[in-house]
Amino acid sequence: MNDNMEKSINEITNDMSKLTVLSFRKVDEVKKLAKHFRNVINHPITQGNAVVLKYLKNLDEEHKNIFIMKREGVEVEYIFTTEKKSSLQRQRFNSLPVSDVPELLKAEFQTIDNAKQVHICTDCNVEIEILDDIPLMESLQKHFNLEVHMPKLKRESIDVAEPILLPKMSRRLSALEGDNHNIDQIIQMIKPMEKLERSFSAILEVSLVRTLPDKSEASINAAMKLYQEAYDKLCKDIYMIDFSTQTSSVAPIIMSIRDNVNQNFAVDANKNFDNDDNDQASDRQVKNVTKKFRYYGPIENAIVKLLLNHKLLTLVDDRTGKLAFFCIACEYYTLRFRYDSVLNHVFSDTHIHNLACIMQADKNIPFSIGNSTIEKVKDLNKDFLRNHHITDDHNGLNCGLCKASLDNDTLIIHILDENHLGKLSDKLYHKMKTNNTDGLVPEEWGPKSLDWTKFLASVGKPLNSRDHVVIENFIRPSGKIANYCTCCDMTLKGPRQVLFNHIRQKKHLRNAAPHKLTTLYKNHCRPSEYYASFGNHYICAICPEYVALPSFAAIVEHFESNLHVETIAKLLCSALFDLDEGLFILNKISTGEVFKCDFCDLVFKDSADAVKHILSSVEHQNLVAESRIRSNKGDIISVYMHGNYILHSEGASFTCESCKSVYNSIRSLLMHLVYAEHFAKRPSSENVFRFYLELKHNINMWARNKYVYYEFGRLRCGVCEADLEEGENAKKHVMSSRHKENMGASYVNVNLDVSAME
């Protein structure tokens, strides 16, 4: 009996193998193929196995649907082949070919085994198996060369052998024991497990070693396995969500520093926004004098120190990637390689007056040299000039290095002159050699450079993985002057301006937004709208502290922070060892006689199931996030300043709750937020500048709608003469019908979606 069984199996195997020899492109050949295929389906042994029979029937039905589909004006080829493709895009595979059906039949008749690892070509939905005894390049080589894979020109190739449902059905042969699954269940079962990133796994393992009472390898592996299972379930649920309708919740208000510089800052001589990075390196004629290589690092450090003493922020320009400076006191912005512009600014009477006034009015900000009077601010500049060997006597300004007389108009030009800088560099170098016995050049002096302009051109901040432009736009640096946009599948070659032009396009904004939402959901975080401002921020749904961050780049950094990773480690510890009551209370999980989720009204058999629910349920995390948002009704200031609430009235006056000081301008408020000593946590310089741009946008909206944020969580609309209703925020209220009616003819339809700004 067994011999007959084996013979019959081999017979079917041989029949199926014949299908892999030819490509059937003509109608008669396709009919011949269909007849042969039906004979295989009607074979007694095929009929005796429900799983195999259903698979082959589905395949036959799909072939039939493709064949009889009407196509007008298109030349169609019906291709039935399992030849495999070339090596150009081998990374795009994930399933198996018809040629392996005989082996699957054998496995189905003799043993029920797990589905084999496979690849699928995303261009033509052809599945190709990974075979252990054949190298991957060889197994995929032929597939790419087939016409079915080539770009469609004047025809449409229909792969009859591999219909669109086949990738979903192919795994059933070896993975399913019954046929009582519908197609949605099959989709869920075949979604491949998504592995954790290697770097995150390493961080989590280190945190588990610190957290778990049993630090054995078996315990750590069990915890990692539990998290991988929860993560895989979460990814499957996220895979089924259509994020295209929610993209406005992650679209930033501010996209370009350059645009806001042009719109928000006073007109000045600093018109350098359209210059290339190497504008400074002009093509001067090389003189017949041998130039010395010098160290300009200490000179630039002295300039930067002066600017910091003047309370200028050092940041990176979004568009160029170069260092830039922002003066809060004067709302003045300039690129780093334009030192003539920024030095002229800090030496100007207007800046000195503005800075002194703000500093005198705010006693919470320390100043570098005693009282911040106008004379004390001027003393900063005099100390800087003395370091450049420039003195001021009854004859006026004189340079001791160059033996030259100067005036106020030529002072900055002389300081940045190549001859003066060269002499100063040499003097500093000789002084260092005299005082330094080992003769080593300090690291902060930087590289040797031929001249000042070349030094500036070479000391920019390169594009890196922590750059917020890179993080928020899914850009991968792929060379010195090339970047790859992963969400648009495009390589962008050229200076950073090319990249910046791309990320501002509507197409990119639409493509990036679903990626952002997917990333947030996979890491247990959510986007949220401010209660008393216009725009979005991001919160974490699992951390015990209320983590609210103002930018997508900031929340991405939170994913790998100690707080976030340790929270996951503590949850895994609660699943396997000691229960953390605080985390369970935070997630509304009752721990009495049974484990029950009060949010979702579900009961769990043990703590492990409860932790899996916390880490893998999209609905549960949404409910946790909503409850935390309701209890933390802040605005843009409180989110940027880590919960330090600033009450305001129509955007005209601001009251700091920490020191009860009142500020009547955005400049004095921002200076206080950045430099006051009673704020333990401050955002980075880049975030401060972006916060400033968003705050200007919000102040305009607050004033127009007469908003008064008079108490934490209580926002009054002066137009409607009432507090915002439950469930409303500033943005939703402005768009509500009652607010529009009360505004009457003065209502302006403001589109708050960033894509409409482009």
PDB file of N, CA, C and O in Angstrom, residues 79-110:
ATOM      1  N   ILE A  79       1.889  34.443 -19.245  1.00  0.00           N
ATOM      2  CA  ILE A  79       3.161  33.780 -18.976  1.00  0.00           C
ATOM      3  C   ILE A  79       2.992  32.805 -17.820  1.00  0.00           C
ATOM      4  O   ILE A  79       2.505  33.177 -16.750  1.00  0.00           O
ATOM      5  N   PHE A  80       3.394  31.562 -18.039  1.00  0.00           N
ATOM      6  CA  PHE A  80       3.392  30.574 -16.968  1.00  0.00           C
ATOM      7  C   PHE A  80       4.789  30.001 -16.905  1.00  0.00           C
ATOM      8  O   PHE A  80       5.168  29.174 -17.719  1.00  0.00           O
ATOM      9  N   THR A  81       5.581  30.471 -15.971  1.00  0.00           N
ATOM     10  CA  THR A  81       6.965  30.021 -15.905  1.00  0.00           C
ATOM     11  C   THR A  81       7.486  30.211 -14.497  1.00  0.00           C
ATOM     12  O   THR A  81       6.983  31.030 -13.744  1.00  0.00           O
ATOM     13  N   THR A  82       8.467  29.449 -14.136  1.00  0.00           N
ATOM     14  CA  THR A  82       9.090  29.622 -12.823  1.00  0.00           C
ATOM     15  C   THR A  82      10.560  29.942 -12.959  1.00  0.00           C
ATOM     16  O   THR A  82      11.328  29.779 -12.032  1.00  0.00           O
ATOM     17  N   GLU A  83      10.972  30.401 -14.123  1.00  0.00           N
ATOM     18  CA  GLU A  83      12.337  30.894 -14.228  1.00  0.00           C
ATOM     19  C   GLU A  83      12.490  32.081 -13.280  1.00  0.00           C
ATOM     20  O   GLU A  83      11.575  32.860 -13.091  1.00  0.00           O
ATOM     21  N   LYS A  84      13.691  32.212 -12.698  1.00  0.00           N
ATOM     22  CA  LYS A  84      13.882  33.196 -11.623  1.00  0.00           C
ATOM     23  C   LYS A  84      14.713  34.395 -12.095  1.00  0.00           C
ATOM     24  O   LYS A  84      15.194  34.350 -13.135  1.00  0.00           O
ATOM     25  N   LYS A  85      14.814  35.542 -11.587  1.00  0.00           N
ATOM     26  CA  LYS A  85      15.360  36.766 -12.214  1.00  0.00           C
ATOM     27  C   LYS A  85      16.776  37.218 -11.809  1.00  0.00           C
ATOM     28  O   LYS A  85      17.340  36.681 -10.883  1.00  0.00           O
ATOM     29  N   SER A  86      17.346  38.320 -12.405  1.00  0.00           N
ATOM     30  CA  SER A  86      18.755  38.741 -12.247  1.00  0.00           C
ATOM     31  C   SER A  86      19.096  39.372 -10.891  1.00  0.00           C
ATOM     32  O   SER A  86      18.330  39.338  -9.978  1.00  0.00           O
ATOM     33  N   SER A  87      20.239  39.988 -10.755  1.00  0.00           N
ATOM     34  CA  SER A  87      20.761  40.357  -9.443  1.00  0.00           C
ATOM     35  C   SER A  87      20.598  41.829  -9.087  1.00  0.00           C
ATOM     36  O   SER A  87      21.088  42.256  -8.070  1.00  0.00           O
ATOM     37  N   LEU A  88      19.921  42.631  -9.907  1.00  0.00           N
ATOM     38  CA  LEU A  88      19.909  44.073  -9.685  1.00  0.00           C
ATOM     39  C   LEU A  88      19.081  44.480  -8.466  1.00  0.00           C
ATOM     40  O   LEU A  88      19.410  45.428  -7.786  1.00  0.00           O
ATOM     41  N   GLN A  89      17.979  43.765  -8.200  1.00  0.00           N
ATOM     42  CA  GLN A  89      17.098  44.158  -7.103  1.00  0.00           C
ATOM     43  C   GLN A  89      16.782  42.973  -6.208  1.00  0.00           C
ATOM     44  O   GLN A  89      15.652  42.769  -5.804  1.00  0.00           O
ATOM     45  N   ARG A  90      17.760  42.188  -5.912  1.00  0.00           N
ATOM     46  CA  ARG A  90      17.498  40.937  -5.194  1.00  0.00           C
ATOM     47  C   ARG A  90      16.922  41.167  -3.807  1.00  0.00           C
ATOM     48  O   ARG A  90      16.367  40.262  -3.206  1.00  0.00           O
ATOM     49  N   GLN A  91      17.045  42.381  -3.268  1.00  0.00           N
ATOM     50  CA  GLN A  91      16.533  42.628  -1.941  1.00  0.00           C
ATOM     51  C   GLN A  91      15.012  42.720  -1.895  1.00  0.00           C
ATOM     52  O   GLN A  91      14.429  42.842  -0.846  1.00  0.00           O
ATOM     53  N   ARG A  92      14.349  42.648  -3.045  1.00  0.00           N
ATOM     54  CA  ARG A  92      12.908  42.880  -3.096  1.00  0.00           C
ATOM     55  C   ARG A  92      12.102  41.591  -3.098  1.00  0.00           C
ATOM     56  O   ARG A  92      11.055  41.545  -3.707  1.00  0.00           O
ATOM     57  N   PHE A  93      12.577  40.534  -2.479  1.00  0.00           N
ATOM     58  CA  PHE A  93      11.922  39.241  -2.576  1.00  0.00           C
ATOM     59  C   PHE A  93      11.410  38.729  -1.245  1.00  0.00           C
ATOM     60  O   PHE A  93      11.989  38.988  -0.218  1.00  0.00           O
ATOM     61  N   ASN A  94      10.324  37.913  -1.323  1.00  0.00           N
ATOM     62  CA  ASN A  94       9.792  37.369  -0.079  1.00  0.00           C
ATOM     63  C   ASN A  94       8.776  36.210  -0.223  1.00  0.00           C
ATOM     64  O   ASN A  94       7.869  36.136   0.575  1.00  0.00           O
ATOM     65  N   SER A  95       8.828  35.298  -1.249  1.00  0.00           N
ATOM     66  CA  SER A  95       7.889  34.149  -1.297  1.00  0.00           C
ATOM     67  C   SER A  95       8.370  33.023  -2.210  1.00  0.00           C
ATOM     68  O   SER A  95       9.540  32.979  -2.537  1.00  0.00           O
ATOM     69  N   LEU A  96       7.524  32.031  -2.637  1.00  0.00           N
ATOM     70  CA  LEU A  96       8.054  30.859  -3.345  1.00  0.00           C
ATOM     71  C   LEU A  96       7.387  30.555  -4.690  1.00  0.00           C
ATOM     72  O   LEU A  96       6.281  30.973  -4.936  1.00  0.00           O
ATOM     73  N   PRO A  97       8.083  29.777  -5.603  1.00  0.00           N
ATOM     74  CA  PRO A  97       7.624  29.554  -6.969  1.00  0.00           C
ATOM     75  C   PRO A  97       6.847  28.266  -7.147  1.00  0.00           C
ATOM     76  O   PRO A  97       6.853  27.389  -6.289  1.00  0.00           O
ATOM     77  N   VAL A  98       6.201  28.160  -8.305  1.00  0.00           N
ATOM     78  CA  VAL A  98       5.415  26.975  -8.620  1.00  0.00           C
ATOM     79  C   VAL A  98       6.305  25.742  -8.713  1.00  0.00           C
ATOM     80  O   VAL A  98       5.870  24.628  -8.439  1.00  0.00           O
ATOM     81  N   SER A  99       7.570  25.914  -9.069  1.00  0.00           N
ATOM     82  CA  SER A  99       8.454  24.758  -9.258  1.00  0.00           C
ATOM     83  C   SER A  99       8.619  23.950  -7.980  1.00  0.00           C
ATOM     84  O   SER A  99       8.988  22.780  -8.019  1.00  0.00           O
ATOM     85  N   ASP A 100       8.325  24.570  -6.816  1.00  0.00           N
ATOM     86  CA  ASP A 100       8.483  23.846  -5.569  1.00  0.00           C
ATOM     87  C   ASP A 100       7.186  23.209  -5.076  1.00  0.00           C
ATOM     88  O   ASP A 100       7.162  22.615  -3.994  1.00  0.00           O
ATOM     89  N   VAL A 101       6.092  23.349  -5.845  1.00  0.00           N
ATOM     90  CA  VAL A 101       4.839  22.718  -5.449  1.00  0.00           C
ATOM     91  C   VAL A 101       4.982  21.211  -5.261  1.00  0.00           C
ATOM     92  O   VAL A 101       4.451  20.658  -4.312  1.00  0.00           O
ATOM     93  N   PRO A 102       5.710  20.470  -6.130  1.00  0.00           N
ATOM     94  CA  PRO A 102       5.875  19.020  -5.896  1.00  0.00           C
ATOM     95  C   PRO A 102       6.463  18.722  -4.524  1.00  0.00           C
ATOM     96  O   PRO A 102       5.973  17.837  -3.820  1.00  0.00           O
ATOM     97  N   GLU A 103       7.482  19.471  -4.116  1.00  0.00           N
ATOM     98  CA  GLU A 103       8.084  19.239  -2.814  1.00  0.00           C
ATOM     99  C   GLU A 103       7.083  19.546  -1.697  1.00  0.00           C
ATOM    100  O   GLU A 103       7.030  18.853  -0.691  1.00  0.00           O
ATOM    101  N   LEU A 104       6.277  20.584  -1.919  1.00  0.00           N
ATOM    102  CA  LEU A 104       5.274  20.922  -0.920  1.00  0.00           C
ATOM    103  C   LEU A 104       4.192  19.845  -0.840  1.00  0.00           C
ATOM    104  O   LEU A 104       3.680  19.545   0.234  1.00  0.00           O
ATOM    105  N   LEU A 105       3.854  19.265  -1.990  1.00  0.00           N
ATOM    106  CA  LEU A 105       2.893  18.165  -1.990  1.00  0.00           C
ATOM    107  C   LEU A 105       3.418  16.986  -1.189  1.00  0.00           C
ATOM    108  O   LEU A 105       2.707  16.375  -0.394  1.00  0.00           O
ATOM    109  N   LYS A 106       4.695  16.661  -1.394  1.00  0.00           N
ATOM    110  CA  LYS A 106       5.303  15.571  -0.628  1.00  0.00           C
ATOM    111  C   LYS A 106       5.228  15.869   0.866  1.00  0.00           C
ATOM    112  O   LYS A 106       4.840  15.015   1.670  1.00  0.00           O
ATOM    113  N   ALA A 107       5.594  17.092   1.213  1.00  0.00           N
ATOM    114  CA  ALA A 107       5.597  17.450   2.630  1.00  0.00           C
ATOM    115  C   ALA A 107       4.190  17.406   3.211  1.00  0.00           C
ATOM    116  O   ALA A 107       3.988  17.004   4.356  1.00  0.00           O
ATOM    117  N   GLU A 108       3.197  17.789   2.388  1.00  0.00           N
ATOM    118  CA  GLU A 108       1.819  17.809   2.870  1.00  0.00           C
ATOM    119  C   GLU A 108       1.284  16.405   3.092  1.00  0.00           C
ATOM    120  O   GLU A 108       0.578  16.146   4.056  1.00  0.00           O
ATOM    121  N   PHE A 109       1.626  15.479   2.170  1.00  0.00           N
ATOM    122  CA  PHE A 109       1.133  14.113   2.309  1.00  0.00           C
ATOM    123  C   PHE A 109       1.836  13.378   3.454  1.00  0.00           C
ATOM    124  O   PHE A 109       1.229  12.569   4.133  1.00  0.00           O
ATOM    125  N   GLN A 110       3.122  13.660   3.675  1.00  0.00           N
ATOM    126  CA  GLN A 110       3.894  12.865   4.630  1.00  0.00           C
ATOM    127  C   GLN A 110       3.990  13.532   6.007  1.00  0.00           C
ATOM    128  O   GLN A 110       3.790  12.887   7.023  1.00  0.00           O
TER     129      GLN A 110
END
